[in-house]
PDB file of C-alpha atoms in Angstrom:
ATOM      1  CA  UNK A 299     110.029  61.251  66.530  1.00 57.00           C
ATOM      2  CA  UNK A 300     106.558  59.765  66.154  1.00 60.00           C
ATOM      3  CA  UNK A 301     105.089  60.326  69.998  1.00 84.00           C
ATOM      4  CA  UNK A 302     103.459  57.477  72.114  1.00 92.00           C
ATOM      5  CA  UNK A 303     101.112  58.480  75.267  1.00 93.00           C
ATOM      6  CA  UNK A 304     100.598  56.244  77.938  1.00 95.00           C
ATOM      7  CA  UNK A 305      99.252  56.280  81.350  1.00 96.00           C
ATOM      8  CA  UNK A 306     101.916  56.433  84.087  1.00 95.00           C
ATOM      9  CA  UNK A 307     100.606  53.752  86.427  1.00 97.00           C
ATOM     10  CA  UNK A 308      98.202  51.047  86.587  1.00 97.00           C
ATOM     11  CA  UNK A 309      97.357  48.117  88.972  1.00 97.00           C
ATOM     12  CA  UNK A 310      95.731  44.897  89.023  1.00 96.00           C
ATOM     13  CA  UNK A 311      95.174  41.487  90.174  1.00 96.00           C
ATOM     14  CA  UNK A 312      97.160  38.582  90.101  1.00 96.00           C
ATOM     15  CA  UNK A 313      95.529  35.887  87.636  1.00 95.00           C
ATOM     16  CA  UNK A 314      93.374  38.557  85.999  1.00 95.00           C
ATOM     17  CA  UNK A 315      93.355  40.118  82.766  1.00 95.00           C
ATOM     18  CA  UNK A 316      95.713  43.485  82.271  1.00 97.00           C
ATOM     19  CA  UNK A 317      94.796  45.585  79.744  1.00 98.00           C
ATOM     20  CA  UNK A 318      97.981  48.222  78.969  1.00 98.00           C
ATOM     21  CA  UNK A 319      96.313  51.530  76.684  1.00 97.00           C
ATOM     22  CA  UNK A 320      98.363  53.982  74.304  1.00 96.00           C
ATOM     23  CA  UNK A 321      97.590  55.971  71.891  1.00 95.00           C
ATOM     24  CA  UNK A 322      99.599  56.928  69.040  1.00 92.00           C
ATOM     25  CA  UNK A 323      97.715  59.447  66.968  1.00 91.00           C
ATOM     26  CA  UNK A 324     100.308  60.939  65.005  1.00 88.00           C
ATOM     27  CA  UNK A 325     101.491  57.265  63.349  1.00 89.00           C
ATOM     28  CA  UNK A 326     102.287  56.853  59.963  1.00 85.00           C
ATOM     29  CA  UNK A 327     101.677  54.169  57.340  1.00 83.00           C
ATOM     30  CA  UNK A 328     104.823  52.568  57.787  1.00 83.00           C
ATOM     31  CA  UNK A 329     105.538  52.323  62.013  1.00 87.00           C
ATOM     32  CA  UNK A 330     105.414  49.407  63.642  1.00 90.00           C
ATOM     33  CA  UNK A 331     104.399  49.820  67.298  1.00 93.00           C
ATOM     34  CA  UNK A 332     106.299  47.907  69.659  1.00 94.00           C
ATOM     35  CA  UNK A 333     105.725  46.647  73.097  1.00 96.00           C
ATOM     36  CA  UNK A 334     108.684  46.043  75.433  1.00 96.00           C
ATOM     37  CA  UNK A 335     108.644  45.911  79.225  1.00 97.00           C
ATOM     38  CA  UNK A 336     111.850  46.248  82.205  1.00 95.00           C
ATOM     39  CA  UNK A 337     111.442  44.841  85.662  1.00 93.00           C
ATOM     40  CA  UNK A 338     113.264  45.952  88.037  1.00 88.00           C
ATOM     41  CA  UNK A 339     117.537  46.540  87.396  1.00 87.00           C
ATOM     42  CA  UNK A 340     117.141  44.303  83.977  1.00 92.00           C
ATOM     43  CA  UNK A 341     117.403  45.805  80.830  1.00 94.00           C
ATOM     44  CA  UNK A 342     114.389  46.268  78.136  1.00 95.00           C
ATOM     45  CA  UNK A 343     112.654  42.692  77.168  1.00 95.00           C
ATOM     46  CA  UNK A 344     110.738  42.558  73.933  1.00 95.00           C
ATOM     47  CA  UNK A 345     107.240  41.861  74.148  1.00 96.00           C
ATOM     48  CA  UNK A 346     105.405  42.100  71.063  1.00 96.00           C
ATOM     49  CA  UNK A 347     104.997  44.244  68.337  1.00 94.00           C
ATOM     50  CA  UNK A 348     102.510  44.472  65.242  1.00 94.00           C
ATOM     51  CA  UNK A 349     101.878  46.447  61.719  1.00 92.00           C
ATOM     52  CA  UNK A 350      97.786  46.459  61.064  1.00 92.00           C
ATOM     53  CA  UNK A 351      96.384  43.545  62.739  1.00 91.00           C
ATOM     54  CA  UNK A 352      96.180  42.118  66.012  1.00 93.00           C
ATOM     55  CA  UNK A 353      99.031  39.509  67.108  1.00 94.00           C
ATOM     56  CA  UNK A 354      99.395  36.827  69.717  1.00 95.00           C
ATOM     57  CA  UNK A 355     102.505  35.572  71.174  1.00 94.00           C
ATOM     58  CA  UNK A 356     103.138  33.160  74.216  1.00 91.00           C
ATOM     59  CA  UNK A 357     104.029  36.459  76.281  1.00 90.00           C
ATOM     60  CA  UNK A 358     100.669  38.589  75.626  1.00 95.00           C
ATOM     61  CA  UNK A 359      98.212  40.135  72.724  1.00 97.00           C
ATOM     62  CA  UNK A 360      98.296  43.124  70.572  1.00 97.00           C
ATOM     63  CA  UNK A 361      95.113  44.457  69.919  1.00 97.00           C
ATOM     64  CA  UNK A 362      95.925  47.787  67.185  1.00 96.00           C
ATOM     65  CA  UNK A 363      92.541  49.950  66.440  1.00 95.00           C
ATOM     66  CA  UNK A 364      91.260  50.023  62.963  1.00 94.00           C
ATOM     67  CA  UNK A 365      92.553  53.414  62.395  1.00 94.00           C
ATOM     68  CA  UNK A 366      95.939  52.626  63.740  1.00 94.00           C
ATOM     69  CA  UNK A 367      95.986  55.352  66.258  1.00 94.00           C
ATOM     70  CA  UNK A 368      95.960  53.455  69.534  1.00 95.00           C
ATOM     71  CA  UNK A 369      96.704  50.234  70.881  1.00 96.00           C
ATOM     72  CA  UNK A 370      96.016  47.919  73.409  1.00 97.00           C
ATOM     73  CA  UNK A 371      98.520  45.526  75.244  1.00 98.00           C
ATOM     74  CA  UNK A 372      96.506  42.396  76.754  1.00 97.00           C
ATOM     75  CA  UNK A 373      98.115  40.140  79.593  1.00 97.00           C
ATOM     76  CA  UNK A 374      95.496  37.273  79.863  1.00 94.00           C
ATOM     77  CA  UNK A 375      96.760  36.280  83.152  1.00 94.00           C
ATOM     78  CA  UNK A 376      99.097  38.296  85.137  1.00 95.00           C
ATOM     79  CA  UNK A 377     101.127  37.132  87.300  1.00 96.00           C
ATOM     80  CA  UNK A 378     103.689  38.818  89.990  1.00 95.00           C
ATOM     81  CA  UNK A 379     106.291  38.482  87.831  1.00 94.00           C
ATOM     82  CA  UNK A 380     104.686  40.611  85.222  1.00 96.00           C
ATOM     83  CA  UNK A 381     104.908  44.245  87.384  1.00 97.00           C
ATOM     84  CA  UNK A 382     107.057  46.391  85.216  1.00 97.00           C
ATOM     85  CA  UNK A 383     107.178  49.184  83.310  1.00 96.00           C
ATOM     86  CA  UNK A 384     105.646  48.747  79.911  1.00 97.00           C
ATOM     87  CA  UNK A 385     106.781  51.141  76.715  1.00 96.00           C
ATOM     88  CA  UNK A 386     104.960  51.147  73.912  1.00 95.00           C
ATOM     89  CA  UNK A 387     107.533  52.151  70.684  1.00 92.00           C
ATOM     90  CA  UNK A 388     106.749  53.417  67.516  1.00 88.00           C
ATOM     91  CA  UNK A 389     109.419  52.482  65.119  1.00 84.00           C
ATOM     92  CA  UNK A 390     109.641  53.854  62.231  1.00 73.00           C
ATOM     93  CA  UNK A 391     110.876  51.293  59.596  1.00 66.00           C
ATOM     94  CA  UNK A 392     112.089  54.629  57.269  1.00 65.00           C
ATOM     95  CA  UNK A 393     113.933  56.548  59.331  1.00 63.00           C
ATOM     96  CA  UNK A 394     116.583  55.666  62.270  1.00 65.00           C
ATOM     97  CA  UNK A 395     116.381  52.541  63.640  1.00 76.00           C
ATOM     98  CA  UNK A 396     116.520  53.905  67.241  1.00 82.00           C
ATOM     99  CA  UNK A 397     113.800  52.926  69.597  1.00 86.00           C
ATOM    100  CA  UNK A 398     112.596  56.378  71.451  1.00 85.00           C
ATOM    101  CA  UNK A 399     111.274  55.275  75.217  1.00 87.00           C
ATOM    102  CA  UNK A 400     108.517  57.619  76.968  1.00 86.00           C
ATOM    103  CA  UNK A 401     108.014  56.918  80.962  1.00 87.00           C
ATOM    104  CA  UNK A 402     106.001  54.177  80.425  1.00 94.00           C
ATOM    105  CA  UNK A 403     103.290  52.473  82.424  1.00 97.00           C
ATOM    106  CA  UNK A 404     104.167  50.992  85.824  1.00 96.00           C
ATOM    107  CA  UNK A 405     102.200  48.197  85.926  1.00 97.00           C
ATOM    108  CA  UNK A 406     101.937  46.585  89.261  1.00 97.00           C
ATOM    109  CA  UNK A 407     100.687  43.343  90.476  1.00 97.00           C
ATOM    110  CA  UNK A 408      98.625  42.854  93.728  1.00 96.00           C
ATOM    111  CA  UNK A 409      98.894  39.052  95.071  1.00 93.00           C
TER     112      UNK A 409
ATOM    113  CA  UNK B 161     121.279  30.525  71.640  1.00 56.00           C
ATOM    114  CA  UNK B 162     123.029  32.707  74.004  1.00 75.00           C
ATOM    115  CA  UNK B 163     121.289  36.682  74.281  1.00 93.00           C
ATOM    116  CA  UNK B 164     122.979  39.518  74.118  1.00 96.00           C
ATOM    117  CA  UNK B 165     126.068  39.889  76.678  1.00 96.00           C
ATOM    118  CA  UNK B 166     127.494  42.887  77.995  1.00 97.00           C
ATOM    119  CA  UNK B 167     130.361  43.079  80.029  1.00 96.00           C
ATOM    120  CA  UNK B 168     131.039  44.015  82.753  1.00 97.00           C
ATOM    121  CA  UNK B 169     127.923  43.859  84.891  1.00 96.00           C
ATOM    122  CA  UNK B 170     129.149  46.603  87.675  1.00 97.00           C
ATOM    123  CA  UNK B 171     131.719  49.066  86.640  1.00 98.00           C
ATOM    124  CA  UNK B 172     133.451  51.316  89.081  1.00 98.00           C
ATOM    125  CA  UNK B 173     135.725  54.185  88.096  1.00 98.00           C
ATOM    126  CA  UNK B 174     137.098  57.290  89.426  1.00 97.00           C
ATOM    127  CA  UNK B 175     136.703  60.736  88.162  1.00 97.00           C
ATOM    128  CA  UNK B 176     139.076  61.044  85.458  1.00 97.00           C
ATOM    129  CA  UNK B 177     139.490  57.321  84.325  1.00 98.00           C
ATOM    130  CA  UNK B 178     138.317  55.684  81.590  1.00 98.00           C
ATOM    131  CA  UNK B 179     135.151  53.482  81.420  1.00 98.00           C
ATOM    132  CA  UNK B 180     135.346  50.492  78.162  1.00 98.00           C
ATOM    133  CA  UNK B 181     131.806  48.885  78.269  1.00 98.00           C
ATOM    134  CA  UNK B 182     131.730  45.390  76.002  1.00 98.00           C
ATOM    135  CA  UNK B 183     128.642  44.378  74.095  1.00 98.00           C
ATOM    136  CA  UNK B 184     128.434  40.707  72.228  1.00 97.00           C
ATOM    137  CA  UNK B 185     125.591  40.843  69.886  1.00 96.00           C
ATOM    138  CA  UNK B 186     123.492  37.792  69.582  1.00 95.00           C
ATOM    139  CA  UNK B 187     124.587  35.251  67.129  1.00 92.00           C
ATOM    140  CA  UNK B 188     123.930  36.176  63.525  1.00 90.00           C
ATOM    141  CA  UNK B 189     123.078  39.993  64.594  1.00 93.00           C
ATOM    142  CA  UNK B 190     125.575  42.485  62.721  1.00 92.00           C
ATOM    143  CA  UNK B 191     123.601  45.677  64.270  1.00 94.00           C
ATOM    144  CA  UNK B 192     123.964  46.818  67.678  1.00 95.00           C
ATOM    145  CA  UNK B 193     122.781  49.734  69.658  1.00 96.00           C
ATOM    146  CA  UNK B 194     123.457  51.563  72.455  1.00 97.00           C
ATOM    147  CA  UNK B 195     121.067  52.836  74.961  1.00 96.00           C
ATOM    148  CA  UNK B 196     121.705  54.752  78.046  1.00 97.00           C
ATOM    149  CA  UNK B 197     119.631  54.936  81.206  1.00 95.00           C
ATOM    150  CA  UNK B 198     120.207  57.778  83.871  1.00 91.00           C
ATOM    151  CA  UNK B 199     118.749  57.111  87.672  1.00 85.00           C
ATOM    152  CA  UNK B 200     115.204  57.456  87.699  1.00 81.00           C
ATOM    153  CA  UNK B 201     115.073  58.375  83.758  1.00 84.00           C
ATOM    154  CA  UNK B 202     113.993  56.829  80.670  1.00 85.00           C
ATOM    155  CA  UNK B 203     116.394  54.983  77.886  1.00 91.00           C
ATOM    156  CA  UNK B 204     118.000  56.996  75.659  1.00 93.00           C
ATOM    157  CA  UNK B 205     119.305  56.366  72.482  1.00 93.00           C
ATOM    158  CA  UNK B 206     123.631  56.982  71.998  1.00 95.00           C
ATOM    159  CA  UNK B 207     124.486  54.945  68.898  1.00 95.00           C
ATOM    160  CA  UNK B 208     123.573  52.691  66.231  1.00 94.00           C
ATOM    161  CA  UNK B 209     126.282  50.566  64.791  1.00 94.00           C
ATOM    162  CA  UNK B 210     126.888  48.313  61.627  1.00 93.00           C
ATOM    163  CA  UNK B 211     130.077  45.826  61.610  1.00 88.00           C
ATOM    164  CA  UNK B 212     132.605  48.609  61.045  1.00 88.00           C
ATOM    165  CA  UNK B 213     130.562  51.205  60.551  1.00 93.00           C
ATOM    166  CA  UNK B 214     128.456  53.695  62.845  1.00 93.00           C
ATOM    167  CA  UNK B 215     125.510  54.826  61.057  1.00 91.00           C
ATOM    168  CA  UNK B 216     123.519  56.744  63.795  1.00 91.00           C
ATOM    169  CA  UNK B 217     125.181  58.469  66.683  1.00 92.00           C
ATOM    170  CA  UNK B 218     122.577  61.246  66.610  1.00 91.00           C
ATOM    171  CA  UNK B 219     122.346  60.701  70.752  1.00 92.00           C
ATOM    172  CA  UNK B 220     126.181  60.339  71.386  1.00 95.00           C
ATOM    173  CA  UNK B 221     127.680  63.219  73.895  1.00 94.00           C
ATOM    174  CA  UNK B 222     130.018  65.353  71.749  1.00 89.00           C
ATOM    175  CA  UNK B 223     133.253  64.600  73.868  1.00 94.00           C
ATOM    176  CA  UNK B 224     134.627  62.030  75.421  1.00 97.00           C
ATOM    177  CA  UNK B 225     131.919  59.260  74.455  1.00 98.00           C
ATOM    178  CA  UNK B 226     133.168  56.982  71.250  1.00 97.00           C
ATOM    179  CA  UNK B 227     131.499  53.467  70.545  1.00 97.00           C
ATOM    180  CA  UNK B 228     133.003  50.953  68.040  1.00 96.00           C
ATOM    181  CA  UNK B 229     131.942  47.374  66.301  1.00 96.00           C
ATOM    182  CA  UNK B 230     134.932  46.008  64.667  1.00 93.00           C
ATOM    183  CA  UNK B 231     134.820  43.084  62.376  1.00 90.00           C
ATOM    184  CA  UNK B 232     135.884  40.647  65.236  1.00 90.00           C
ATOM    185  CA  UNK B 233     134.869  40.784  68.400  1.00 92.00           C
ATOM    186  CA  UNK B 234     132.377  42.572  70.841  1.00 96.00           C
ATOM    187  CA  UNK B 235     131.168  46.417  70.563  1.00 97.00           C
ATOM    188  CA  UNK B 236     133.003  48.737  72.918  1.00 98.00           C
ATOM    189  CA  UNK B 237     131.447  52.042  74.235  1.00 98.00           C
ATOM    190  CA  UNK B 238     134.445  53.914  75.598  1.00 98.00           C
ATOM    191  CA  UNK B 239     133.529  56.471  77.936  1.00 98.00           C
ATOM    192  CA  UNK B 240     136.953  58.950  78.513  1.00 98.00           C
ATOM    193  CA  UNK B 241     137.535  61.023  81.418  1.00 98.00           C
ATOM    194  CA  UNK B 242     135.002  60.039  83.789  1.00 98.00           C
ATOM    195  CA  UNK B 243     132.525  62.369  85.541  1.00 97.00           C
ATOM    196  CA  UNK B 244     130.218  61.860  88.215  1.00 95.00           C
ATOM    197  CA  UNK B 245     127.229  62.390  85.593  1.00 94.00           C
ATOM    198  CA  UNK B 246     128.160  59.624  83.539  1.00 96.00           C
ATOM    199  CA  UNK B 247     127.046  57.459  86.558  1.00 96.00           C
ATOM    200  CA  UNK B 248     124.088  55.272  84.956  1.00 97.00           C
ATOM    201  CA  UNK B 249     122.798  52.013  82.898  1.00 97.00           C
ATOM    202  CA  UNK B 250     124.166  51.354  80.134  1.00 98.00           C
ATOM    203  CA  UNK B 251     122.545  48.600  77.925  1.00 97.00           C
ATOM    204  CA  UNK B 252     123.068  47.325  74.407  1.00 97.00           C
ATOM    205  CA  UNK B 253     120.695  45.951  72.112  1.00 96.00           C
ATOM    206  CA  UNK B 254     121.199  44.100  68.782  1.00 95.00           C
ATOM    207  CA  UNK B 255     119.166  42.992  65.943  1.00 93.00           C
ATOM    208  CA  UNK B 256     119.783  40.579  62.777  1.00 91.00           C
ATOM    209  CA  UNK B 257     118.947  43.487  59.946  1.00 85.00           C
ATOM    210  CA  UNK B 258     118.112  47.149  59.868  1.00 79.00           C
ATOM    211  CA  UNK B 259     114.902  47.107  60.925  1.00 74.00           C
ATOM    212  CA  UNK B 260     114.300  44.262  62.979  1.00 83.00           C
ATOM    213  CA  UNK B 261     113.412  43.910  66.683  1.00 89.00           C
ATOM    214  CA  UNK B 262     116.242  44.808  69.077  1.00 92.00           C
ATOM    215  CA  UNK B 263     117.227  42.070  71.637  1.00 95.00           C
ATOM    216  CA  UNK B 264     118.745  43.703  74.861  1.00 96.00           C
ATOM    217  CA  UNK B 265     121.366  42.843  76.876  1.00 97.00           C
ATOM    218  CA  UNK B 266     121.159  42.975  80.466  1.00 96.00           C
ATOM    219  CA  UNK B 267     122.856  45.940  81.111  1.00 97.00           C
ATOM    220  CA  UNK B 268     126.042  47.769  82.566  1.00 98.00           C
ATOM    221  CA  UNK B 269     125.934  49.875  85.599  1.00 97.00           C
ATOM    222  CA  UNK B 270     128.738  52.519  85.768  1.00 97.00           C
ATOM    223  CA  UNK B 271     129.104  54.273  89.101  1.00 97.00           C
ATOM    224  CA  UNK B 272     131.811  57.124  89.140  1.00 97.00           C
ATOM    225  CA  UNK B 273     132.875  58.103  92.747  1.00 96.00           C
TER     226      UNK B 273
END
């Protein structure tokens, strides 16, 4: 399974840009990477997820490196309702649709 | 339009019993999957399911775990013979074609005393 490397933690501000890293240097032409996030006891909520370019939804940005190899997720504004943990998902459109979840980032949100 | 359902929200079983965990897809998905999440742990994939059909069940235990998705009606993971490891989260997630984004329910938490 393509492999996704994240850091374990990270904390910020309320109101203030997050900015989630991974890298994914072993991707392939054809994986999407994926963004999902789970607060606390809910299951996995879909985030965002791109191909080649960047992408903007109402929830956050995906900003994907020229060479494809990492990615960046971008809250604009957090808020306390954004601390979670954040996976970043290579899915390869190919192979088996399963979605293969590392640890994650813990992202949490001072007030 | 209603997410993905899974019922029930809180199971509790003995050692021994049987555990049957519904999943209702979201309207007009036909794929489901099943993901399961030990304490303190990761997701983990089980099985991938097609109306009728499994296609992947590459991360199913070898005994006592079976999952369905009959032509009516929800998907049913049916855990057999209960043991104290099979205490965790179990969640669904469905999609509307092969590879589309998953949608996931919001979970079932089995605790086996």
């Amino acid at each position: 399974d393509a492999k996704t490397t994240q850091p374990n933690s990270m904390e910020s501000n309320e109101e203030e840009p997050v900015h989630l890293p991974c890298n994914h240097s072993t991707i392939s032409g054809t994986d999407y990477i994926h963004w999902y996030r789970q607060l606390p006891s809910q299951g996995p909520e879909y985030v965002i997820h791109g191909l080649t370019s960047n992408v903007n939804n109402r929830m956050a940005s995906l900003a994907i490196a020229e060479d494809r190899k990492s990615s960046t997720l971008i809250l604009h504004r957090a808020t306390l309702r954004d601390a979670a943990v954040y996976y970043c998902i290579l899915l390869i459109i190919q192979g088996a649709q399963k979605l293969v979840f590392g640890q994650g980032t813990r992202l949490t949100i001072n007030p | 339009n209603a997410g993905v359902m899974q019922n029930p929200r809180h199971l509790v079983r003995r050692r021994g019993q049987e555990a049957r965990l519904r999943c209702s897809p979201m309207k007009g998905h036909s794929h489901v999957y099943w993901y399961r999440q030990l304490p303190e742990e990761g997701l983990k994939f089980m099985v991938y399911l097609q109306k009728e059909n499994i296609i992947d069940e590459s991360g199913m235990p070898k005994e006592r775990f079976s999952a369905e998705f009959p032509k009516e009606g929800p998907s049913i993971l049916r855990i057999q013979q209960v043991v104290r490891g099979d205490s965790a989260a179990y969640f669904c997630a469905s999609s509307p074609n092969r590879a589309d984004t998953q949608y996931f329910g919001p979970g079932t938490r089995l605790t086996v005393l």
